[in-house]
Amino acid sequence: MAFSASTVLAVCAPQSYFIASLGVAAAIVFANLGAAYGTAKAGAGIATMGIMRGDMVMRSLIPVVMAGVLGIYGLITAVIINGKLDKPDTLSAYTAYALLGAGLCVGMSSAAAGYAIGIVGDIGARCNALANGKLFVGMILILIFAEALGLYGLIVGLVVTASSVEHGAGLCTSYLS
């Protein structure tokens, strides 16, 4: 069976499903890495601070909660990307790479945000205890801006995911036929 160049390019590649599935994995894995790092690093600072000022422990748990939200960003994106993979035989390379990019965008943004939240949560909790709570508002503002990095990635990832299927539709035909 001979193929012309136009016929070969018109058939959807079977590996497109794998490439798009990497977007699912990237979103959840990198977002959870950021959440885990932020939780561990901030938790270590809170535990150390608790030795000095046990009365401030509950107030200092905010970085841990904020880091945990990053994992939810990855989960949301992974579920949405996975929902776009209902017809693997007609998934174009364009759509597959767009979904991979969306997963990487959310995952890596959340990893960066988790790193920032962990560092600020660790040092901020300790310094806040030494300053008798005077640094609390400043620490919260820094944490909000660090969390925003993950939120920006989530927004871009969702926009890319939403438009990927319609822009990639009709670019190739099923490899099953």
PDB file of N, CA, C and O in Angstrom, residues 20-93:
ATOM      1  N   ALA A  20      -0.703  13.926  24.508  1.00  0.00           N
ATOM      2  CA  ALA A  20      -1.715  14.643  25.281  1.00  0.00           C
ATOM      3  C   ALA A  20      -1.808  14.088  26.702  1.00  0.00           C
ATOM      4  O   ALA A  20      -2.020  14.841  27.663  1.00  0.00           O
ATOM      5  N   SER A  21      -1.634  12.782  26.848  1.00  0.00           N
ATOM      6  CA  SER A  21      -1.664  12.179  28.184  1.00  0.00           C
ATOM      7  C   SER A  21      -0.492  12.651  29.032  1.00  0.00           C
ATOM      8  O   SER A  21      -0.593  12.713  30.263  1.00  0.00           O
ATOM      9  N   LEU A  22       0.605  12.990  28.400  1.00  0.00           N
ATOM     10  CA  LEU A  22       1.724  13.577  29.141  1.00  0.00           C
ATOM     11  C   LEU A  22       1.329  14.924  29.746  1.00  0.00           C
ATOM     12  O   LEU A  22       1.836  15.306  30.801  1.00  0.00           O
ATOM     13  N   GLY A  23       0.420  15.643  29.079  1.00  0.00           N
ATOM     14  CA  GLY A  23      -0.100  16.886  29.647  1.00  0.00           C
ATOM     15  C   GLY A  23      -0.876  16.642  30.926  1.00  0.00           C
ATOM     16  O   GLY A  23      -0.770  17.405  31.885  1.00  0.00           O
ATOM     17  N   VAL A  24      -1.656  15.552  30.953  1.00  0.00           N
ATOM     18  CA  VAL A  24      -2.382  15.174  32.168  1.00  0.00           C
ATOM     19  C   VAL A  24      -1.388  14.889  33.286  1.00  0.00           C
ATOM     20  O   VAL A  24      -1.525  15.392  34.410  1.00  0.00           O
ATOM     21  N   ALA A  25      -0.383  14.080  32.961  1.00  0.00           N
ATOM     22  CA  ALA A  25       0.610  13.706  33.974  1.00  0.00           C
ATOM     23  C   ALA A  25       1.405  14.916  34.442  1.00  0.00           C
ATOM     24  O   ALA A  25       1.651  15.075  35.649  1.00  0.00           O
ATOM     25  N   ALA A  26       1.800  15.786  33.514  1.00  0.00           N
ATOM     26  CA  ALA A  26       2.599  16.955  33.890  1.00  0.00           C
ATOM     27  C   ALA A  26       1.818  17.881  34.813  1.00  0.00           C
ATOM     28  O   ALA A  26       2.379  18.411  35.783  1.00  0.00           O
ATOM     29  N   ALA A  27       0.554  18.069  34.531  1.00  0.00           N
ATOM     30  CA  ALA A  27      -0.253  18.966  35.364  1.00  0.00           C
ATOM     31  C   ALA A  27      -0.318  18.470  36.801  1.00  0.00           C
ATOM     32  O   ALA A  27      -0.051  19.224  37.744  1.00  0.00           O
ATOM     33  N   ILE A  28      -0.640  17.205  36.979  1.00  0.00           N
ATOM     34  CA  ILE A  28      -0.837  16.699  38.341  1.00  0.00           C
ATOM     35  C   ILE A  28       0.488  16.475  39.061  1.00  0.00           C
ATOM     36  O   ILE A  28       0.625  16.775  40.251  1.00  0.00           O
ATOM     37  N   VAL A  29       1.494  15.986  38.346  1.00  0.00           N
ATOM     38  CA  VAL A  29       2.776  15.670  38.995  1.00  0.00           C
ATOM     39  C   VAL A  29       3.499  16.933  39.441  1.00  0.00           C
ATOM     40  O   VAL A  29       3.900  17.052  40.608  1.00  0.00           O
ATOM     41  N   PHE A  30       3.665  17.890  38.541  1.00  0.00           N
ATOM     42  CA  PHE A  30       4.410  19.097  38.909  1.00  0.00           C
ATOM     43  C   PHE A  30       3.643  19.956  39.914  1.00  0.00           C
ATOM     44  O   PHE A  30       4.244  20.564  40.806  1.00  0.00           O
ATOM     45  N   ALA A  31       2.317  20.014  39.779  1.00  0.00           N
ATOM     46  CA  ALA A  31       1.535  20.779  40.754  1.00  0.00           C
ATOM     47  C   ALA A  31       1.641  20.147  42.139  1.00  0.00           C
ATOM     48  O   ALA A  31       1.778  20.856  43.145  1.00  0.00           O
ATOM     49  N   ASN A  32       1.594  18.835  42.200  1.00  0.00           N
ATOM     50  CA  ASN A  32       1.722  18.167  43.502  1.00  0.00           C
ATOM     51  C   ASN A  32       3.134  18.258  44.054  1.00  0.00           C
ATOM     52  O   ASN A  32       3.310  18.290  45.274  1.00  0.00           O
ATOM     53  N   LEU A  33       4.137  18.292  43.186  1.00  0.00           N
ATOM     54  CA  LEU A  33       5.505  18.527  43.678  1.00  0.00           C
ATOM     55  C   LEU A  33       5.615  19.898  44.330  1.00  0.00           C
ATOM     56  O   LEU A  33       6.216  20.040  45.396  1.00  0.00           O
ATOM     57  N   GLY A  34       5.039  20.910  43.686  1.00  0.00           N
ATOM     58  CA  GLY A  34       5.042  22.246  44.277  1.00  0.00           C
ATOM     59  C   GLY A  34       4.274  22.294  45.582  1.00  0.00           C
ATOM     60  O   GLY A  34       4.719  22.906  46.560  1.00  0.00           O
ATOM     61  N   ALA A  35       3.118  21.636  45.601  1.00  0.00           N
ATOM     62  CA  ALA A  35       2.311  21.613  46.829  1.00  0.00           C
ATOM     63  C   ALA A  35       3.042  20.878  47.948  1.00  0.00           C
ATOM     64  O   ALA A  35       3.029  21.325  49.099  1.00  0.00           O
ATOM     65  N   ALA A  36       3.678  19.768  47.617  1.00  0.00           N
ATOM     66  CA  ALA A  36       4.387  18.990  48.636  1.00  0.00           C
ATOM     67  C   ALA A  36       5.588  19.762  49.174  1.00  0.00           C
ATOM     68  O   ALA A  36       5.820  19.787  50.390  1.00  0.00           O
ATOM     69  N   TYR A  37       6.343  20.393  48.277  1.00  0.00           N
ATOM     70  CA  TYR A  37       7.499  21.157  48.734  1.00  0.00           C
ATOM     71  C   TYR A  37       7.055  22.321  49.609  1.00  0.00           C
ATOM     72  O   TYR A  37       7.628  22.571  50.681  1.00  0.00           O
ATOM     73  N   GLY A  38       6.037  23.058  49.152  1.00  0.00           N
ATOM     74  CA  GLY A  38       5.553  24.198  49.932  1.00  0.00           C
ATOM     75  C   GLY A  38       5.042  23.781  51.296  1.00  0.00           C
ATOM     76  O   GLY A  38       5.303  24.444  52.297  1.00  0.00           O
ATOM     77  N   THR A  39       4.328  22.660  51.345  1.00  0.00           N
ATOM     78  CA  THR A  39       3.804  22.168  52.620  1.00  0.00           C
ATOM     79  C   THR A  39       4.936  21.738  53.551  1.00  0.00           C
ATOM     80  O   THR A  39       4.933  22.072  54.740  1.00  0.00           O
ATOM     81  N   ALA A  40       5.897  20.999  53.011  1.00  0.00           N
ATOM     82  CA  ALA A  40       6.997  20.501  53.838  1.00  0.00           C
ATOM     83  C   ALA A  40       7.875  21.640  54.351  1.00  0.00           C
ATOM     84  O   ALA A  40       8.223  21.680  55.547  1.00  0.00           O
ATOM     85  N   LYS A  41       8.228  22.544  53.461  1.00  0.00           N
ATOM     86  CA  LYS A  41       9.119  23.637  53.853  1.00  0.00           C
ATOM     87  C   LYS A  41       8.433  24.573  54.853  1.00  0.00           C
ATOM     88  O   LYS A  41       9.013  24.931  55.885  1.00  0.00           O
ATOM     89  N   ALA A  42       7.195  24.954  54.558  1.00  0.00           N
ATOM     90  CA  ALA A  42       6.477  25.836  55.489  1.00  0.00           C
ATOM     91  C   ALA A  42       6.173  25.111  56.795  1.00  0.00           C
ATOM     92  O   ALA A  42       6.245  25.708  57.875  1.00  0.00           O
ATOM     93  N   GLY A  43       5.853  23.831  56.714  1.00  0.00           N
ATOM     94  CA  GLY A  43       5.579  23.053  57.925  1.00  0.00           C
ATOM     95  C   GLY A  43       6.774  22.954  58.838  1.00  0.00           C
ATOM     96  O   GLY A  43       6.638  23.009  60.074  1.00  0.00           O
ATOM     97  N   ALA A  44       7.962  22.820  58.251  1.00  0.00           N
ATOM     98  CA  ALA A  44       9.182  22.774  59.066  1.00  0.00           C
ATOM     99  C   ALA A  44       9.396  24.111  59.782  1.00  0.00           C
ATOM    100  O   ALA A  44       9.771  24.150  60.961  1.00  0.00           O
ATOM    101  N   GLY A  45       9.130  25.214  59.072  1.00  0.00           N
ATOM    102  CA  GLY A  45       9.268  26.529  59.702  1.00  0.00           C
ATOM    103  C   GLY A  45       8.247  26.743  60.804  1.00  0.00           C
ATOM    104  O   GLY A  45       8.549  27.321  61.851  1.00  0.00           O
ATOM    105  N   ILE A  46       7.028  26.254  60.569  1.00  0.00           N
ATOM    106  CA  ILE A  46       5.974  26.402  61.583  1.00  0.00           C
ATOM    107  C   ILE A  46       6.305  25.575  62.825  1.00  0.00           C
ATOM    108  O   ILE A  46       6.106  26.021  63.953  1.00  0.00           O
ATOM    109  N   ALA A  47       6.829  24.373  62.605  1.00  0.00           N
ATOM    110  CA  ALA A  47       7.201  23.533  63.752  1.00  0.00           C
ATOM    111  C   ALA A  47       8.321  24.187  64.558  1.00  0.00           C
ATOM    112  O   ALA A  47       8.288  24.185  65.804  1.00  0.00           O
ATOM    113  N   THR A  48       9.292  24.750  63.869  1.00  0.00           N
ATOM    114  CA  THR A  48      10.381  25.433  64.566  1.00  0.00           C
ATOM    115  C   THR A  48       9.861  26.663  65.309  1.00  0.00           C
ATOM    116  O   THR A  48      10.251  26.920  66.452  1.00  0.00           O
ATOM    117  N   MET A  49       8.973  27.398  64.667  1.00  0.00           N
ATOM    118  CA  MET A  49       8.399  28.578  65.289  1.00  0.00           C
ATOM    119  C   MET A  49       7.548  28.194  66.494  1.00  0.00           C
ATOM    120  O   MET A  49       7.482  28.935  67.474  1.00  0.00           O
ATOM    121  N   GLY A  50       6.892  27.042  66.421  1.00  0.00           N
ATOM    122  CA  GLY A  50       6.034  26.592  67.515  1.00  0.00           C
ATOM    123  C   GLY A  50       6.790  26.375  68.808  1.00  0.00           C
ATOM    124  O   GLY A  50       6.208  26.466  69.899  1.00  0.00           O
ATOM    125  N   ILE A  51       8.072  26.084  68.721  1.00  0.00           N
ATOM    126  CA  ILE A  51       8.893  25.926  69.915  1.00  0.00           C
ATOM    127  C   ILE A  51       9.062  27.278  70.624  1.00  0.00           C
ATOM    128  O   ILE A  51       9.000  27.363  71.848  1.00  0.00           O
ATOM    129  N   MET A  52       9.225  28.328  69.813  1.00  0.00           N
ATOM    130  CA  MET A  52       9.412  29.664  70.390  1.00  0.00           C
ATOM    131  C   MET A  52       8.093  30.285  70.844  1.00  0.00           C
ATOM    132  O   MET A  52       8.004  30.851  71.927  1.00  0.00           O
ATOM    133  N   ARG A  53       7.067  30.187  69.962  1.00  0.00           N
ATOM    134  CA  ARG A  53       5.782  30.836  70.234  1.00  0.00           C
ATOM    135  C   ARG A  53       4.645  29.881  69.873  1.00  0.00           C
ATOM    136  O   ARG A  53       4.081  29.936  68.786  1.00  0.00           O
ATOM    137  N   GLY A  54       4.309  29.002  70.778  1.00  0.00           N
ATOM    138  CA  GLY A  54       3.255  28.024  70.536  1.00  0.00           C
ATOM    139  C   GLY A  54       1.889  28.635  70.287  1.00  0.00           C
ATOM    140  O   GLY A  54       1.044  28.033  69.621  1.00  0.00           O
ATOM    141  N   ASP A  55       1.676  29.838  70.786  1.00  0.00           N
ATOM    142  CA  ASP A  55       0.386  30.498  70.597  1.00  0.00           C
ATOM    143  C   ASP A  55       0.159  30.984  69.173  1.00  0.00           C
ATOM    144  O   ASP A  55      -0.959  31.307  68.789  1.00  0.00           O
ATOM    145  N   MET A  56       1.206  30.999  68.331  1.00  0.00           N
ATOM    146  CA  MET A  56       1.085  31.505  66.962  1.00  0.00           C
ATOM    147  C   MET A  56       1.019  30.397  65.907  1.00  0.00           C
ATOM    148  O   MET A  56       0.987  30.700  64.717  1.00  0.00           O
ATOM    149  N   VAL A  57       0.973  29.153  66.335  1.00  0.00           N
ATOM    150  CA  VAL A  57       1.018  28.042  65.382  1.00  0.00           C
ATOM    151  C   VAL A  57      -0.202  28.047  64.465  1.00  0.00           C
ATOM    152  O   VAL A  57      -0.067  27.935  63.236  1.00  0.00           O
ATOM    153  N   MET A  58      -1.392  28.144  64.999  1.00  0.00           N
ATOM    154  CA  MET A  58      -2.606  28.086  64.169  1.00  0.00           C
ATOM    155  C   MET A  58      -2.657  29.233  63.165  1.00  0.00           C
ATOM    156  O   MET A  58      -3.079  29.054  62.033  1.00  0.00           O
ATOM    157  N   ARG A  59      -2.197  30.361  63.575  1.00  0.00           N
ATOM    158  CA  ARG A  59      -2.182  31.536  62.698  1.00  0.00           C
ATOM    159  C   ARG A  59      -1.168  31.366  61.570  1.00  0.00           C
ATOM    160  O   ARG A  59      -1.326  31.951  60.502  1.00  0.00           O
ATOM    161  N   SER A  60      -0.152  30.565  61.790  1.00  0.00           N
ATOM    162  CA  SER A  60       0.917  30.391  60.810  1.00  0.00           C
ATOM    163  C   SER A  60       0.662  29.250  59.837  1.00  0.00           C
ATOM    164  O   SER A  60       1.523  28.954  59.007  1.00  0.00           O
ATOM    165  N   LEU A  61      -0.487  28.603  59.918  1.00  0.00           N
ATOM    166  CA  LEU A  61      -0.790  27.489  59.012  1.00  0.00           C
ATOM    167  C   LEU A  61      -1.243  27.933  57.633  1.00  0.00           C
ATOM    168  O   LEU A  61      -1.440  27.094  56.749  1.00  0.00           O
ATOM    169  N   ILE A  62      -1.406  29.202  57.410  1.00  0.00           N
ATOM    170  CA  ILE A  62      -1.893  29.711  56.124  1.00  0.00           C
ATOM    171  C   ILE A  62      -1.003  29.278  54.953  1.00  0.00           C
ATOM    172  O   ILE A  62      -1.522  28.883  53.910  1.00  0.00           O
ATOM    173  N   PRO A  63       0.338  29.300  55.058  1.00  0.00           N
ATOM    174  CA  PRO A  63       1.151  28.838  53.930  1.00  0.00           C
ATOM    175  C   PRO A  63       0.898  27.369  53.562  1.00  0.00           C
ATOM    176  O   PRO A  63       0.935  27.012  52.387  1.00  0.00           O
ATOM    177  N   VAL A  64       0.616  26.548  54.535  1.00  0.00           N
ATOM    178  CA  VAL A  64       0.348  25.133  54.264  1.00  0.00           C
ATOM    179  C   VAL A  64      -0.947  24.987  53.473  1.00  0.00           C
ATOM    180  O   VAL A  64      -1.024  24.212  52.513  1.00  0.00           O
ATOM    181  N   VAL A  65      -1.952  25.736  53.845  1.00  0.00           N
ATOM    182  CA  VAL A  65      -3.225  25.697  53.121  1.00  0.00           C
ATOM    183  C   VAL A  65      -3.035  26.210  51.694  1.00  0.00           C
ATOM    184  O   VAL A  65      -3.546  25.617  50.734  1.00  0.00           O
ATOM    185  N   MET A  66      -2.292  27.296  51.560  1.00  0.00           N
ATOM    186  CA  MET A  66      -2.064  27.865  50.224  1.00  0.00           C
ATOM    187  C   MET A  66      -1.275  26.914  49.342  1.00  0.00           C
ATOM    188  O   MET A  66      -1.534  26.828  48.139  1.00  0.00           O
ATOM    189  N   ALA A  67      -0.337  26.201  49.903  1.00  0.00           N
ATOM    190  CA  ALA A  67       0.423  25.230  49.128  1.00  0.00           C
ATOM    191  C   ALA A  67      -0.474  24.069  48.696  1.00  0.00           C
ATOM    192  O   ALA A  67      -0.351  23.557  47.574  1.00  0.00           O
ATOM    193  N   GLY A  68      -1.378  23.666  49.547  1.00  0.00           N
ATOM    194  CA  GLY A  68      -2.291  22.586  49.204  1.00  0.00           C
ATOM    195  C   GLY A  68      -3.215  22.934  48.052  1.00  0.00           C
ATOM    196  O   GLY A  68      -3.618  22.060  47.273  1.00  0.00           O
ATOM    197  N   VAL A  69      -3.555  24.187  47.904  1.00  0.00           N
ATOM    198  CA  VAL A  69      -4.416  24.627  46.804  1.00  0.00           C
ATOM    199  C   VAL A  69      -3.730  24.388  45.459  1.00  0.00           C
ATOM    200  O   VAL A  69      -4.395  24.114  44.452  1.00  0.00           O
ATOM    201  N   LEU A  70      -2.426  24.450  45.429  1.00  0.00           N
ATOM    202  CA  LEU A  70      -1.701  24.241  44.174  1.00  0.00           C
ATOM    203  C   LEU A  70      -1.932  22.838  43.618  1.00  0.00           C
ATOM    204  O   LEU A  70      -2.029  22.650  42.404  1.00  0.00           O
ATOM    205  N   GLY A  71      -2.020  21.859  44.485  1.00  0.00           N
ATOM    206  CA  GLY A  71      -2.325  20.505  44.041  1.00  0.00           C
ATOM    207  C   GLY A  71      -3.710  20.425  43.423  1.00  0.00           C
ATOM    208  O   GLY A  71      -3.937  19.666  42.471  1.00  0.00           O
ATOM    209  N   ILE A  72      -4.638  21.220  43.934  1.00  0.00           N
ATOM    210  CA  ILE A  72      -5.991  21.255  43.374  1.00  0.00           C
ATOM    211  C   ILE A  72      -5.961  21.847  41.964  1.00  0.00           C
ATOM    212  O   ILE A  72      -6.690  21.384  41.082  1.00  0.00           O
ATOM    213  N   TYR A  73      -5.116  22.849  41.726  1.00  0.00           N
ATOM    214  CA  TYR A  73      -4.979  23.403  40.372  1.00  0.00           C
ATOM    215  C   TYR A  73      -4.573  22.309  39.392  1.00  0.00           C
ATOM    216  O   TYR A  73      -5.107  22.217  38.288  1.00  0.00           O
ATOM    217  N   GLY A  74      -3.596  21.499  39.785  1.00  0.00           N
ATOM    218  CA  GLY A  74      -3.149  20.409  38.916  1.00  0.00           C
ATOM    219  C   GLY A  74      -4.232  19.371  38.701  1.00  0.00           C
ATOM    220  O   GLY A  74      -4.411  18.854  37.595  1.00  0.00           O
ATOM    221  N   LEU A  75      -4.973  19.063  39.753  1.00  0.00           N
ATOM    222  CA  LEU A  75      -6.056  18.084  39.640  1.00  0.00           C
ATOM    223  C   LEU A  75      -7.144  18.571  38.687  1.00  0.00           C
ATOM    224  O   LEU A  75      -7.606  17.817  37.819  1.00  0.00           O
ATOM    225  N   ILE A  76      -7.544  19.814  38.820  1.00  0.00           N
ATOM    226  CA  ILE A  76      -8.571  20.382  37.941  1.00  0.00           C
ATOM    227  C   ILE A  76      -8.126  20.308  36.487  1.00  0.00           C
ATOM    228  O   ILE A  76      -8.871  19.870  35.607  1.00  0.00           O
ATOM    229  N   THR A  77      -6.907  20.718  36.227  1.00  0.00           N
ATOM    230  CA  THR A  77      -6.402  20.717  34.858  1.00  0.00           C
ATOM    231  C   THR A  77      -6.287  19.310  34.308  1.00  0.00           C
ATOM    232  O   THR A  77      -6.645  19.060  33.148  1.00  0.00           O
ATOM    233  N   ALA A  78      -5.787  18.383  35.098  1.00  0.00           N
ATOM    234  CA  ALA A  78      -5.645  17.003  34.632  1.00  0.00           C
ATOM    235  C   ALA A  78      -6.996  16.402  34.268  1.00  0.00           C
ATOM    236  O   ALA A  78      -7.125  15.714  33.246  1.00  0.00           O
ATOM    237  N   VAL A  79      -8.007  16.669  35.059  1.00  0.00           N
ATOM    238  CA  VAL A  79      -9.348  16.143  34.770  1.00  0.00           C
ATOM    239  C   VAL A  79      -9.906  16.770  33.495  1.00  0.00           C
ATOM    240  O   VAL A  79     -10.501  16.077  32.654  1.00  0.00           O
ATOM    241  N   ILE A  80      -9.717  18.063  33.317  1.00  0.00           N
ATOM    242  CA  ILE A  80     -10.230  18.733  32.116  1.00  0.00           C
ATOM    243  C   ILE A  80      -9.505  18.245  30.871  1.00  0.00           C
ATOM    244  O   ILE A  80     -10.131  17.968  29.841  1.00  0.00           O
ATOM    245  N   ILE A  81      -8.184  18.131  30.936  1.00  0.00           N
ATOM    246  CA  ILE A  81      -7.433  17.623  29.783  1.00  0.00           C
ATOM    247  C   ILE A  81      -7.860  16.199  29.467  1.00  0.00           C
ATOM    248  O   ILE A  81      -8.067  15.841  28.304  1.00  0.00           O
ATOM    249  N   ASN A  82      -8.002  15.383  30.485  1.00  0.00           N
ATOM    250  CA  ASN A  82      -8.419  13.992  30.270  1.00  0.00           C
ATOM    251  C   ASN A  82      -9.797  13.921  29.612  1.00  0.00           C
ATOM    252  O   ASN A  82     -10.068  13.020  28.824  1.00  0.00           O
ATOM    253  N   GLY A  83     -10.658  14.865  29.925  1.00  0.00           N
ATOM    254  CA  GLY A  83     -11.977  14.916  29.311  1.00  0.00           C
ATOM    255  C   GLY A  83     -11.937  15.220  27.824  1.00  0.00           C
ATOM    256  O   GLY A  83     -12.877  14.906  27.093  1.00  0.00           O
ATOM    257  N   LYS A  84     -10.866  15.826  27.362  1.00  0.00           N
ATOM    258  CA  LYS A  84     -10.712  16.138  25.931  1.00  0.00           C
ATOM    259  C   LYS A  84     -10.188  14.949  25.132  1.00  0.00           C
ATOM    260  O   LYS A  84     -10.077  15.026  23.914  1.00  0.00           O
ATOM    261  N   LEU A  85      -9.848  13.867  25.803  1.00  0.00           N
ATOM    262  CA  LEU A  85      -9.224  12.717  25.130  1.00  0.00           C
ATOM    263  C   LEU A  85     -10.230  11.604  24.841  1.00  0.00           C
ATOM    264  O   LEU A  85      -9.897  10.435  24.935  1.00  0.00           O
ATOM    265  N   ASP A  86     -11.454  11.978  24.468  1.00  0.00           N
ATOM    266  CA  ASP A  86     -12.485  10.966  24.273  1.00  0.00           C
ATOM    267  C   ASP A  86     -12.394  10.248  22.920  1.00  0.00           C
ATOM    268  O   ASP A  86     -12.900   9.149  22.781  1.00  0.00           O
ATOM    269  N   LYS A  87     -11.755  10.848  21.913  1.00  0.00           N
ATOM    270  CA  LYS A  87     -11.618  10.213  20.595  1.00  0.00           C
ATOM    271  C   LYS A  87     -10.133  10.160  20.214  1.00  0.00           C
ATOM    272  O   LYS A  87      -9.643  11.012  19.473  1.00  0.00           O
ATOM    273  N   PRO A  88      -9.400   9.191  20.703  1.00  0.00           N
ATOM    274  CA  PRO A  88      -7.955   9.159  20.451  1.00  0.00           C
ATOM    275  C   PRO A  88      -7.590   8.962  18.976  1.00  0.00           C
ATOM    276  O   PRO A  88      -6.528   9.409  18.552  1.00  0.00           O
ATOM    277  N   ASP A  89      -8.441   8.328  18.194  1.00  0.00           N
ATOM    278  CA  ASP A  89      -8.098   8.072  16.796  1.00  0.00           C
ATOM    279  C   ASP A  89      -8.170   9.317  15.926  1.00  0.00           C
ATOM    280  O   ASP A  89      -7.602   9.346  14.829  1.00  0.00           O
ATOM    281  N   THR A  90      -8.843  10.366  16.378  1.00  0.00           N
ATOM    282  CA  THR A  90      -8.929  11.608  15.599  1.00  0.00           C
ATOM    283  C   THR A  90      -8.247  12.780  16.300  1.00  0.00           C
ATOM    284  O   THR A  90      -8.492  13.929  15.957  1.00  0.00           O
ATOM    285  N   LEU A  91      -7.392  12.500  17.236  1.00  0.00           N
ATOM    286  CA  LEU A  91      -6.683  13.549  17.967  1.00  0.00           C
ATOM    287  C   LEU A  91      -5.505  14.036  17.131  1.00  0.00           C
ATOM    288  O   LEU A  91      -4.577  13.281  16.837  1.00  0.00           O
ATOM    289  N   SER A  92      -5.538  15.297  16.744  1.00  0.00           N
ATOM    290  CA  SER A  92      -4.470  15.837  15.900  1.00  0.00           C
ATOM    291  C   SER A  92      -3.224  16.141  16.732  1.00  0.00           C
ATOM    292  O   SER A  92      -3.293  16.288  17.958  1.00  0.00           O
ATOM    293  N   ALA A  93      -2.104  16.254  16.054  1.00  0.00           N
ATOM    294  CA  ALA A  93      -0.853  16.600  16.730  1.00  0.00           C
ATOM    295  C   ALA A  93      -0.961  17.996  17.348  1.00  0.00           C
ATOM    296  O   ALA A  93      -0.440  18.249  18.434  1.00  0.00           O
TER     297      ALA A  93
END
